XYZ file of C-alpha atoms in Angstrom:
630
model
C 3.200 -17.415 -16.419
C 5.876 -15.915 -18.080
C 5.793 -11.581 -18.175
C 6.899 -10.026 -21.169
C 9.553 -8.724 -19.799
C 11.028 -11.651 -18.139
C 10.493 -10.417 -14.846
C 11.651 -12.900 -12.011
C 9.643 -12.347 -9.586
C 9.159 -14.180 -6.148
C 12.148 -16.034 -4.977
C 12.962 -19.770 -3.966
C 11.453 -22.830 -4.335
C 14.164 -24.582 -2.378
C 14.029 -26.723 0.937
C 15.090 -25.152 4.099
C 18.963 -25.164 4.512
C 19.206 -24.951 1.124
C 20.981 -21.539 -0.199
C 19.667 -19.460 -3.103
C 19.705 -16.283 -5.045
C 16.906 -17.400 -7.541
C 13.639 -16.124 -7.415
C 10.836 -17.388 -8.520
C 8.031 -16.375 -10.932
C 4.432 -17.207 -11.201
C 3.851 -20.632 -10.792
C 1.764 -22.692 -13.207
C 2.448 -26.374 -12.232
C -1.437 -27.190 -11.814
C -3.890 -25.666 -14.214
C -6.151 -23.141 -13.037
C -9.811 -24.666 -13.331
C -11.928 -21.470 -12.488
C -13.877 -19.231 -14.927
C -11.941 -17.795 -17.886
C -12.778 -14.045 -16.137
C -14.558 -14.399 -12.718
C -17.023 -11.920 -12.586
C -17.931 -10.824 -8.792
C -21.656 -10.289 -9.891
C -24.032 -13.471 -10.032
C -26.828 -11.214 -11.540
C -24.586 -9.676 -14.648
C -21.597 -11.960 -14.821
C -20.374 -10.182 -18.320
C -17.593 -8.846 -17.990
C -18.658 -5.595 -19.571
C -21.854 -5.871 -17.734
C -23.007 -2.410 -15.333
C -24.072 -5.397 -13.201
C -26.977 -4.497 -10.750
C -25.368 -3.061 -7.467
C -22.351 -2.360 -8.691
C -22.027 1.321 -9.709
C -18.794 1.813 -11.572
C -16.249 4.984 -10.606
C -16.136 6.180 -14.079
C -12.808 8.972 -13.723
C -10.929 10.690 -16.300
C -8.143 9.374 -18.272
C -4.565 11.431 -17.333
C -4.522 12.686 -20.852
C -7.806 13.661 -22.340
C -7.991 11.317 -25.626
C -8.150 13.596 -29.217
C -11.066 11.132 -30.926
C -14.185 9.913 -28.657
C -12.830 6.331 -29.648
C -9.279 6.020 -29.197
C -7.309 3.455 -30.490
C -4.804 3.817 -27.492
C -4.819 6.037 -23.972
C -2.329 6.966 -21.151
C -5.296 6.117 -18.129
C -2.752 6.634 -15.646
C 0.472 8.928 -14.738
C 2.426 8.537 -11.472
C 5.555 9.671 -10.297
C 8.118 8.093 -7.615
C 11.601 9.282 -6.456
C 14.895 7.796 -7.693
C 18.228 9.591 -6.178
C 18.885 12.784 -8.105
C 15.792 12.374 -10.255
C 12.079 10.950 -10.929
C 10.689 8.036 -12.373
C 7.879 8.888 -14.708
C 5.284 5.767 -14.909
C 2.541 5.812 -17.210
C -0.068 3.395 -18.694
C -1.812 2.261 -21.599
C -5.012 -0.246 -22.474
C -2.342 -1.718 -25.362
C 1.769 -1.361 -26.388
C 3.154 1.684 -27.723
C 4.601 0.312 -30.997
C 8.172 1.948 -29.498
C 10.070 2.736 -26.476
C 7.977 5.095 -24.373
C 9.336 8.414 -24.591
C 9.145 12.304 -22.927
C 10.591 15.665 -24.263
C 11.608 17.612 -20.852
C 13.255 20.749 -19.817
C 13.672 23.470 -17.185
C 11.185 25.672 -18.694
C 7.138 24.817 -20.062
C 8.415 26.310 -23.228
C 11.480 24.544 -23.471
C 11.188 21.182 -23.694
C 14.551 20.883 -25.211
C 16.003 17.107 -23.705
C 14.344 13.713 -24.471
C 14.175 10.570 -22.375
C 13.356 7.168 -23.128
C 12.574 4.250 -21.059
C 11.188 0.676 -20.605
C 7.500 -1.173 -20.518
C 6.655 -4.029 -18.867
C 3.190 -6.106 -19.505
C 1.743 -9.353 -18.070
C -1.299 -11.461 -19.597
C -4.051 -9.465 -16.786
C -7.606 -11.385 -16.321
C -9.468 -10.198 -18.669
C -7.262 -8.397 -21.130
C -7.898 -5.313 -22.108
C -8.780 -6.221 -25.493
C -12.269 -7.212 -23.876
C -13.203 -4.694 -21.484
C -13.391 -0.149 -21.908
C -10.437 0.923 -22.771
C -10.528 4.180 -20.424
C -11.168 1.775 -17.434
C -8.045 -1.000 -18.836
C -4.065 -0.548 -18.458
C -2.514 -3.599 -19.426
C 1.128 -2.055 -20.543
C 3.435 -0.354 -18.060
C 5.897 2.529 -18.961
C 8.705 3.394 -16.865
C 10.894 6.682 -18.073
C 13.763 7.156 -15.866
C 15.187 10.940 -15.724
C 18.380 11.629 -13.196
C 21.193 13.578 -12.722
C 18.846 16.645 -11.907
C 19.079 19.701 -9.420
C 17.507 19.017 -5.776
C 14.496 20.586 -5.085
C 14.014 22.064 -8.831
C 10.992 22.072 -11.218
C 11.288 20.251 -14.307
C 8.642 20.517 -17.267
C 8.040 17.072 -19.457
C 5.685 15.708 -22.005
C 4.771 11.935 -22.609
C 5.153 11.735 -26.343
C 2.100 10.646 -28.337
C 2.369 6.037 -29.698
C 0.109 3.542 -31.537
C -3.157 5.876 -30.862
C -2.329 7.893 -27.662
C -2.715 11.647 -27.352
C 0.392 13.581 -26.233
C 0.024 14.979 -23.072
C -0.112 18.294 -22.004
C 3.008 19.850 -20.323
C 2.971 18.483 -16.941
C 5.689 18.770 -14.219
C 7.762 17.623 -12.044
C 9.429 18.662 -8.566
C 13.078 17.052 -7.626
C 13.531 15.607 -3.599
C 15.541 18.046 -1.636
C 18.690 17.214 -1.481
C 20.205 14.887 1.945
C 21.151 17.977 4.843
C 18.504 20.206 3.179
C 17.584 22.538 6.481
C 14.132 23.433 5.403
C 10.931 22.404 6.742
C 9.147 20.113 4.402
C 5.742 17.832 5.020
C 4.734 13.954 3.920
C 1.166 12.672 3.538
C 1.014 9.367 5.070
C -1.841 7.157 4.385
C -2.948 3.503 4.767
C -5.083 1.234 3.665
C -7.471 3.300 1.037
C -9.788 1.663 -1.523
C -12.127 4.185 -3.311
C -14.600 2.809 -1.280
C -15.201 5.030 2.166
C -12.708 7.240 0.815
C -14.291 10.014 -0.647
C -13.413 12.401 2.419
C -9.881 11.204 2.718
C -9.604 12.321 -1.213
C -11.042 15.374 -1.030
C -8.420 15.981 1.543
C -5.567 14.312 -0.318
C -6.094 15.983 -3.505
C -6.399 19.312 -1.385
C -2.841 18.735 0.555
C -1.346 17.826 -2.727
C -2.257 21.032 -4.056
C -1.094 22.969 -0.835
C 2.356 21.303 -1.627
C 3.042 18.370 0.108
C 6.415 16.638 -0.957
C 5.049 13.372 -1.349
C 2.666 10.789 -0.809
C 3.834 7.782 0.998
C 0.867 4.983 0.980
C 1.819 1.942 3.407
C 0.156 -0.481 1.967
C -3.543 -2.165 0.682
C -4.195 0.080 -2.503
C -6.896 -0.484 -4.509
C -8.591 -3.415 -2.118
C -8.544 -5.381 -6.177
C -9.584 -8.658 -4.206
C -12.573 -7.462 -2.661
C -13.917 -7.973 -6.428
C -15.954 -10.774 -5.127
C -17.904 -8.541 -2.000
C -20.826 -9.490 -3.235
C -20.578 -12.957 -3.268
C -20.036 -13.785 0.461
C -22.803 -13.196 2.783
C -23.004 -11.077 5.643
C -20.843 -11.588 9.315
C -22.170 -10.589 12.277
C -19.237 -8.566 13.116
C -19.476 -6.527 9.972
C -20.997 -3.425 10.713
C -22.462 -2.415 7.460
C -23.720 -4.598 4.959
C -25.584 -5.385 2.103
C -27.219 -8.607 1.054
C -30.272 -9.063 0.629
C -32.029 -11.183 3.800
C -29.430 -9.416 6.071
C -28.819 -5.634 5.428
C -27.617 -3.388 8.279
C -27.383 0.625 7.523
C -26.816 3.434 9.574
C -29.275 5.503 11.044
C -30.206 8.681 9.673
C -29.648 10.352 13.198
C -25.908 8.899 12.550
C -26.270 6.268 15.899
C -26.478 3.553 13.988
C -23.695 0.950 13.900
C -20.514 1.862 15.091
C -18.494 2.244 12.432
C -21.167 5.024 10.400
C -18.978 6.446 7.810
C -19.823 10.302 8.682
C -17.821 11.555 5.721
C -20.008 9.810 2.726
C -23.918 10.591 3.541
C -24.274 8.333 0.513
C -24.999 5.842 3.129
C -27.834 7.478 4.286
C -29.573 7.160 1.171
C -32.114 3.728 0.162
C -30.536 1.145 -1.688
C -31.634 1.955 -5.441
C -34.407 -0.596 -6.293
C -33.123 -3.910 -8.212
C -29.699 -3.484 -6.390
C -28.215 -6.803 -6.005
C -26.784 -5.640 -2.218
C -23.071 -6.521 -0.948
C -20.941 -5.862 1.801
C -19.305 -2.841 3.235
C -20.079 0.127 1.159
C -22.511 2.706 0.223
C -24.788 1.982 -2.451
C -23.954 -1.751 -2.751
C -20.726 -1.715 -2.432
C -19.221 0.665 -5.014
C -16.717 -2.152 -5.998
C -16.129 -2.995 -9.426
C -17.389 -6.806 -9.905
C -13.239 -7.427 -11.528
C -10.038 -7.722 -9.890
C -8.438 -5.962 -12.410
C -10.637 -2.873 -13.223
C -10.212 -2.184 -9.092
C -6.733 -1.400 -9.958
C -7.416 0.667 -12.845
C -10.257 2.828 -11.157
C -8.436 3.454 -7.918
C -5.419 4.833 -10.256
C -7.504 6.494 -12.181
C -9.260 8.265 -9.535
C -5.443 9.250 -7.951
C -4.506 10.660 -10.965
C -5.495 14.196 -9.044
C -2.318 13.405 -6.700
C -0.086 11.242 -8.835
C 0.239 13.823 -11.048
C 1.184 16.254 -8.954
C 3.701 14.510 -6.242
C 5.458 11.573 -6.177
C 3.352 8.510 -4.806
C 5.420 6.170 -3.016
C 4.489 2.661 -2.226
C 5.222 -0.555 -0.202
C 2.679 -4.018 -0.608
C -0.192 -4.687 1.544
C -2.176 -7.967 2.074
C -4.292 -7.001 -0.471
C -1.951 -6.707 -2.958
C -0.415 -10.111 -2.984
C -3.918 -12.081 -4.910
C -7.199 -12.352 -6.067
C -8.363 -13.623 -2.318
C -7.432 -13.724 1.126
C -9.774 -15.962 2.556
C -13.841 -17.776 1.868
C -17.053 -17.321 3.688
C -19.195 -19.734 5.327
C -19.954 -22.213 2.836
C -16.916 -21.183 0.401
C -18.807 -20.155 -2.373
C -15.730 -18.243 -3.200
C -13.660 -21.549 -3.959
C -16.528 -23.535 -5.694
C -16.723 -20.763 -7.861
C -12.433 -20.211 -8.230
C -11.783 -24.112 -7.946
C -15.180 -25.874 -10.025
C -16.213 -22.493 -12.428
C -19.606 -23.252 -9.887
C -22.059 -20.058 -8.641
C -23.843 -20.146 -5.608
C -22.536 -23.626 -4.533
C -20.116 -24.836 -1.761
C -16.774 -26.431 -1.558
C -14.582 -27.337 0.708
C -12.182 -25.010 2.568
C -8.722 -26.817 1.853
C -9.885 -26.850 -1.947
C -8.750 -22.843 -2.123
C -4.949 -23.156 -2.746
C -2.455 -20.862 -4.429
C -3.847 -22.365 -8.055
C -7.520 -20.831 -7.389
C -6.683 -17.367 -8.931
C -5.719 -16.692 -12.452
C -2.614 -16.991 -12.913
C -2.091 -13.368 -13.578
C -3.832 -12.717 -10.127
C -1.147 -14.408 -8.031
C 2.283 -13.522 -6.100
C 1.687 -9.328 -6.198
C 1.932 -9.214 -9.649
C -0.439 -6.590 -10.786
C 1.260 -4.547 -7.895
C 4.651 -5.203 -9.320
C 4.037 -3.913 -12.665
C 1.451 -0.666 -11.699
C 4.474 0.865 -9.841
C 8.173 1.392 -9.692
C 9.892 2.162 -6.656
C 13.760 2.844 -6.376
C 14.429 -0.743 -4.970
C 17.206 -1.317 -7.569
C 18.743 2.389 -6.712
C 18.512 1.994 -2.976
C 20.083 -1.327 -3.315
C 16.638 -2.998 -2.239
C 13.848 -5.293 -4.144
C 11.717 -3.588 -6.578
C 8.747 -1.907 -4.824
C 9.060 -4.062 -2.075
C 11.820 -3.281 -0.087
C 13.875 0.181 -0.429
C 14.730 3.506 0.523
C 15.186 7.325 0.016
C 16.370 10.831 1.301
C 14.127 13.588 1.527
C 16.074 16.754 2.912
C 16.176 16.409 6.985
C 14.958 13.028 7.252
C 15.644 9.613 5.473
C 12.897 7.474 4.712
C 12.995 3.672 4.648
C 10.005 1.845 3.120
C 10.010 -2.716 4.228
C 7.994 -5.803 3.288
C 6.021 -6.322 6.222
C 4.327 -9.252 3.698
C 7.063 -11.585 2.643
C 10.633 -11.676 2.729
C 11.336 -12.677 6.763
C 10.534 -15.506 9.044
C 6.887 -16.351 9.693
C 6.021 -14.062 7.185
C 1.917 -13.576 6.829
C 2.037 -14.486 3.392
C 4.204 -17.828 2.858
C 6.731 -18.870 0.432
C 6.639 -22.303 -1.127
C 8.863 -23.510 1.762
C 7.163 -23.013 3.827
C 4.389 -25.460 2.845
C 6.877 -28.435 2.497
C 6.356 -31.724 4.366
C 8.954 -34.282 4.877
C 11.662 -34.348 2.535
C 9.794 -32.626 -0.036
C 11.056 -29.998 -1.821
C 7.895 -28.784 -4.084
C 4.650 -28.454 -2.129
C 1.458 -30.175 -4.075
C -1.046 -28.362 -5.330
C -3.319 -29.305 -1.849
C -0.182 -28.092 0.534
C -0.349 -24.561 -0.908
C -2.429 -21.187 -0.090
C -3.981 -18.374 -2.003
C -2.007 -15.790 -0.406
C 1.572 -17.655 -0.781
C 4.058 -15.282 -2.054
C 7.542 -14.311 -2.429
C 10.209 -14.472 -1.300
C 11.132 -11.624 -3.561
C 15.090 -11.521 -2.559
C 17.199 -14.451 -1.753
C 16.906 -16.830 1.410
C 20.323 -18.212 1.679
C 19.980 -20.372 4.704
C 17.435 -21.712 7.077
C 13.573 -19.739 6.025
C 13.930 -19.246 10.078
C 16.720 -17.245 10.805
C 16.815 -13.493 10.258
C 20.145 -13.262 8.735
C 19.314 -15.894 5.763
C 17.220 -13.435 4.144
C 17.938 -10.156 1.449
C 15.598 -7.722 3.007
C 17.138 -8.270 6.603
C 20.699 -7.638 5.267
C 19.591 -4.969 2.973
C 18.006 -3.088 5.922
C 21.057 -3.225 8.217
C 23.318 -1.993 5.379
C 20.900 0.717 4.877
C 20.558 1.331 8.600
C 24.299 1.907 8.542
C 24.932 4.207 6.103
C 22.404 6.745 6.943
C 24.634 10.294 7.688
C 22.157 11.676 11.361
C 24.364 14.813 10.385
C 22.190 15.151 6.843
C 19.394 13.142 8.063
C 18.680 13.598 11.786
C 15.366 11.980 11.379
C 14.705 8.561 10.499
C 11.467 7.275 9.634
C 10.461 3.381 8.809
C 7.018 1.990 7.841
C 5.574 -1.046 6.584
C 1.830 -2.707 6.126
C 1.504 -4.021 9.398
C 2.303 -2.994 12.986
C 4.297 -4.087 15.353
C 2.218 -3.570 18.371
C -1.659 -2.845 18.631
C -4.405 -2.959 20.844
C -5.668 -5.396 18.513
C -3.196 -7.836 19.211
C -2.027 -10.604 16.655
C 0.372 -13.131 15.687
C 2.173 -11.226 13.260
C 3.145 -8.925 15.161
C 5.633 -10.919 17.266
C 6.911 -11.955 14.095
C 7.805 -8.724 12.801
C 9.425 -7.509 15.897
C 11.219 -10.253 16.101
C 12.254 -9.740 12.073
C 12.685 -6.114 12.213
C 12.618 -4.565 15.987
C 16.257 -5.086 16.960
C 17.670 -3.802 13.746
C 15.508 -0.243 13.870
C 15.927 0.530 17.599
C 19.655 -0.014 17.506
C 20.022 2.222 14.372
C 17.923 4.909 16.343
C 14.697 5.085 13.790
C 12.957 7.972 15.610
C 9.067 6.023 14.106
C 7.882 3.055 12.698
C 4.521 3.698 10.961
C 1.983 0.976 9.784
C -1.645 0.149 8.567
C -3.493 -2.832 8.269
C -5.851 -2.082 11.222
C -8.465 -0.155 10.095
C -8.843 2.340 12.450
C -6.319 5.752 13.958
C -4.248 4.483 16.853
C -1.355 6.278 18.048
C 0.711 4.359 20.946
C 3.296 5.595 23.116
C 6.950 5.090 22.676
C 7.869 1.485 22.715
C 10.945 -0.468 24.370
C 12.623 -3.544 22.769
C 10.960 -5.826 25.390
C 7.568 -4.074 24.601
C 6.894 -1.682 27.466
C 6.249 2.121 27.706
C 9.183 4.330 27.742
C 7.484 6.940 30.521
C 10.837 8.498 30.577
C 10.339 9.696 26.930
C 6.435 10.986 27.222
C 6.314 15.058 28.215
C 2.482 14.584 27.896
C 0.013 13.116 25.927
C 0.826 15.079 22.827
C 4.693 15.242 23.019
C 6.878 12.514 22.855
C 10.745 12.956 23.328
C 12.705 10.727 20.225
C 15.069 8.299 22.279
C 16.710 7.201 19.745
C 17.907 3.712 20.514
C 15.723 2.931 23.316
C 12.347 3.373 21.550
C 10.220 4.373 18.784
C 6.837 6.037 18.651
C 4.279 3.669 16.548
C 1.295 4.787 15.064
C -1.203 2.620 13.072
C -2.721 4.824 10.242
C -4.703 2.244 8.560
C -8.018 4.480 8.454
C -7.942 5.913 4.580
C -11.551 4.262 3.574
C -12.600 0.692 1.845
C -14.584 -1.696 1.714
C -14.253 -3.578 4.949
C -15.134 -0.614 6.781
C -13.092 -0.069 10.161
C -11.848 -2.542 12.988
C -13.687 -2.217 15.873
C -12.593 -3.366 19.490
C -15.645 -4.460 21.855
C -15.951 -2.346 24.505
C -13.225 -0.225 23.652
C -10.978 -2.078 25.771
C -7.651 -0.956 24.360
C -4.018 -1.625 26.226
C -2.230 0.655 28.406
C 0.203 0.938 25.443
C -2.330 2.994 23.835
C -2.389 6.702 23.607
C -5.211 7.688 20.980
C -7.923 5.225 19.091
C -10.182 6.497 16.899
C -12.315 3.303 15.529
C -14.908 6.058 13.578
C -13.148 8.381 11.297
C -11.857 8.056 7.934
C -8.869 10.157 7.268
C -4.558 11.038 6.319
C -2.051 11.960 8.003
C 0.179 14.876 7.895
C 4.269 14.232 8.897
C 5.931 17.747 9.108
C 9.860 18.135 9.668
C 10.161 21.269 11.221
C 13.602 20.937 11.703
C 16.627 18.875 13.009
C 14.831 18.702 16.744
C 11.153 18.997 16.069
C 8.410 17.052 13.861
C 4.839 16.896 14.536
C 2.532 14.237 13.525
C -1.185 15.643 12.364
C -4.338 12.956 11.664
C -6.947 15.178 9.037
C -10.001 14.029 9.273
C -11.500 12.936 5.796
C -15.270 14.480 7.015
C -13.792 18.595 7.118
C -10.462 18.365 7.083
C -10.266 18.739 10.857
C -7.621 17.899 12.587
C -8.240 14.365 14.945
C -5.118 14.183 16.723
C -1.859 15.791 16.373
C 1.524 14.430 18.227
C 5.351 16.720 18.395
C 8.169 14.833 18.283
C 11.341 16.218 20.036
C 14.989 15.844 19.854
C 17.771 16.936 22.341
C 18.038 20.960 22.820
C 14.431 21.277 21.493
C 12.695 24.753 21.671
C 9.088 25.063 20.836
C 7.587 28.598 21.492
C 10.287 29.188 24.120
C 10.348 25.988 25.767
C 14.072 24.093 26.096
C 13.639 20.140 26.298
C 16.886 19.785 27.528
C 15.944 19.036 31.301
C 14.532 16.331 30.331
C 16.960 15.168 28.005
C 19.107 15.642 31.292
C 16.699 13.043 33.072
C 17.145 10.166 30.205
C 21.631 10.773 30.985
C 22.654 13.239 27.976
C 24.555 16.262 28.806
């Protein structure tokens, strides 16, 4: 499939040696033999259907239409950081007619410059055409502004096209300029559906109006491709869940399973008679029944923050197609693969071909966002960079885009002297890469994102930006150990200790867990922990991780039995939905705050320290003196 705007997205289909700067776009070799719209509902498959179970988020557009029924809408604003400016990224159920356009100034009543910019559209499953038009953005409009004042408020207006209502004067704050002394804080969240994540919301919305500087979200989004919840039945290691002959719920005296979500008491309450039940969230689920409206009511609902701060993003599992994986049975795949409901197939039947072909290779997350990849010199929103005052911020693919990536390129899934993979060789999940591999799909130094990260590394200025902060999806280390993880130390690890990166920040387990500061060869650097809350930042010898993949969705949290984490371990929290809070104090001190989405409270809270630290009259120089600085 072809996008409108000729976007090339996901990289080579080339054997291993074989060098390439082509990427790759949606592949549509072998037809896709599913349903023309799969519906995640068996009871009400239409696609406008309020199937039973399946209670819809019904939010707000971002501008409030003129007529009840508009021909056109702007559902969604965001804004992201680009150096010396914003990008202003807005969507619409259908095309504008004309380049999208805002009318901006220093001043609310003096909107006295104009800006124009570029949209971007792909054929979604189902188009918007069929479904609400509040709930549908199909086109994507990017309007670039630069060349601004740091740290200054700008006024704009997205100008009225083809049915839309001009919006009302909304505005904008600039990044402080690289060097920038004062003390600023980040909200830092992973892995948030709108499922689980009411508390975390409330709190979000609530920081963003307090003035946080941005919002920097690692990773799994909108959880799109938990459309089909409903379908699969119940595991016995899912501790909530909804279907029928096997329902689990907490108890109302909150001792129920382990993973009661104290923040939404919605859980508490009977499941509303006639519900067809599902998995993993309060009142059936909560999930919309399409891929596609997922995205569009999870950006709906962030309008509240989006609006108001920039939202930065990076890709998550979640993001990269319509499934991950099947349940017992695969009723999943016969319905994908044979258009068949409740029937079985066989597991090596769900390939890369299953989903729709505008449900494949991140697409939808390509085109609902624009991150300054091109202006940081990375990939799109995949790979790239920015500076924010005292501290420079540096966002990777922890998806595709280095060896033994989780989610595969078409290389990967060669055999012999092939140098296509059939239909049967491929996976749901394969993706990317989105930059070049020139060289061996083994080696480190073949691919873009590796040698765009150590060009980065080297040109950060630790006399403007004294801290440096890194995150991606997934983490390096965990209590939860897994395979991945070796991979991505062995991809990224060498690279961000070398260049000093005072944290590397991640998701993808869903719980809190903080760990102490790491060595290359993966042990504890005692040297650097003044106690259990205070970490000294040895830059080059190791970095403090912290897995803050606890927002809220639908799979609920990760859960370890027993509670038997690793010594590596400083704080778990397997129970609580919440944010995080990263404040830069200053060139020497940042602290680290986990709010907790129930009240706001805070559930652990972490100061990081540089040489000649004071806080409240203590000097960390002796022990700086202990690790050999003068």
């Amino acid at each position: 499939m072809k996008t409108a705007t000729g976007l090339a997205l996901l990289g080579a289909f080339f054997a291993e040696a074989a060098p390439t700067d082509k990427k790759r776009d949606v592949d549509t070799r072998f037809p896709y033999t599913g349903p023309a719209v799969p519906v995640g509902d068996w009871v009400d498959p239409t696609i406008n259907g309020n199937g039973k179970g399946f209670p819809r988020l019904i939010e707000p557009p971002a501008v409030t239409p003129k007529s009840k029924k508009p021909k056109n809408n702007v559902n969604v604003i965001s804004l992201s950081y680009v150096p010396e400016g914003v990008n202003i990224h807005y969507q619409t159920p259908f095309g504008l007619g004309t380049k999208p356009t805002v009318k901006w100034g220093k001043t609310a009543a003096k909107l006295d410059a104009k800006a124009h910019g570029t949209t971007s559209t792909y054929d979604r499953t189902p188009p918007c055409s069929e479904v609400a038009v509040t709930q549908c953005s199909q086109f994507f409009h990017n309007i670039q502004i630069s060349g601004l004042k740091p740290a200054t408020t700008y006024y704009y207006t997205i100008a009225a096209a083809n049915g839309t209502t001009e919006s009302d004067v909304l505005s904008f704050t600039t990044a402080r300029k690289s060097g920038d002394q004062s003390a600023f804080t980040v909200a830092v969240l992973n892995d948030m559906g709108y499922t689980n994540a009411k508390g975390t919301y409330r709190e979000l919305v609530k920081a963003a109006d307090e003035g946080v500087a941005f919002a920097w979200h690692g990773g799994d989004i909108s959880y799109a491709d938990d459309w089909y919840s409903g379908i699969l039945p119940c595991e016995s290691d899912w501790p909530v869940c909804y279907n029928g002959t096997s329902t689990e719920l907490p108890t109302p005296d909150g001792m129920g399973p382990p993973d009661v979500p104290i923040d939404d008491p919605s859980y508490l309450d009977p499941v509303p008679a006639g519900e067809k039940p599902s998995q993993g969230g309060a009142l059936g689920g909560d999930m919309s029944v399409l891929y596609e409206s997922n995205w569009d009511l999870w950006q709906n609902w962030m309008n509240k923050v989006s609006i108001k701060i920039p939202y930065m993003v990076m890709p998550g599992n979640h993001e990269a197609a319509c499934n991950e994986f099947d349940g017992p049975g695969n009723p999943l795949t016969a319905y994908l693969v044979n258009n068949q409901t409740n029937s079985t197939a066989a597991e090596s039947d769900l390939t890369y071909y299953s989903c729709p072909p505008s449900q494949r290779n991140f697409t939808a997350f390509q085109h609902r966002f624009r991150m300054p990849g091109a202006e940081s010199g990375g990939v799109d929103n995949f790979w790239y960079s920015f500076d924010y005052g005292l501290a420079h911020f540096i966002t990777l693919d922890g998806e595709t885009d280095f060896p033994y990536s989780p989610e595969y390129p078409f290389v990967r899934d060669l055999k012999g002297n092939e140098t296509f993979p059939t239909e049967a060789e491929t996976y749901s999940t394969d993706s990317g890469p989105f930059g070049y591999i020139n060289g061996s799909w083994k080696t480190n130094e073949a691919y873009e994102q590796y040698n765009w990260l150590k060009a980065d590394l080297a040109k950060i200025d630790r006399s403007k930006t004294p801290w440096v902060i890194a995150m991606s999806h997934r983490p390096m280390y965990s209590s939860q150990v897994s395979s991945y993880q070796k991979n991505l130390r062995n991809a990224f690890q060498d690279l961000l200790l070398g260049a000093g990166v005072d944290a590397y920040l991640a998701g993808h387990i869903h719980w809190y867990e903080r760990l102490f500061p790491m060595t290359a060869n993966g042990t504890i650097d005692t040297a650097s922990i003044v106690d259990n809350n205070t970490y000294i930042a040895n830059e080059g010898t190791s970095m403090t991780h912290i897995i803050n993949g606890m927002a809220g969705n639908v799979e609920s949290h990760s859960t370890l039995p027993l509670n038997e984490t690793l010594n590596i371990t400083a704080v778990l929290d397997e129970k609580h939905y919440g944010f995080s809070k990263f404040t830069f104090h200053n060139s020497t001190v940042a602290t680290w705050t986990f709010v907790k989405g129930v009240d706001g409270s805070v559930g652990d809270e972490l100061t990081l320290i540089k040489k000649g630290a004071k806080i409240a009259g203590r000097d960390f120089m002796p022990w700086w003196k202990n690790l050999g600085y003068n």
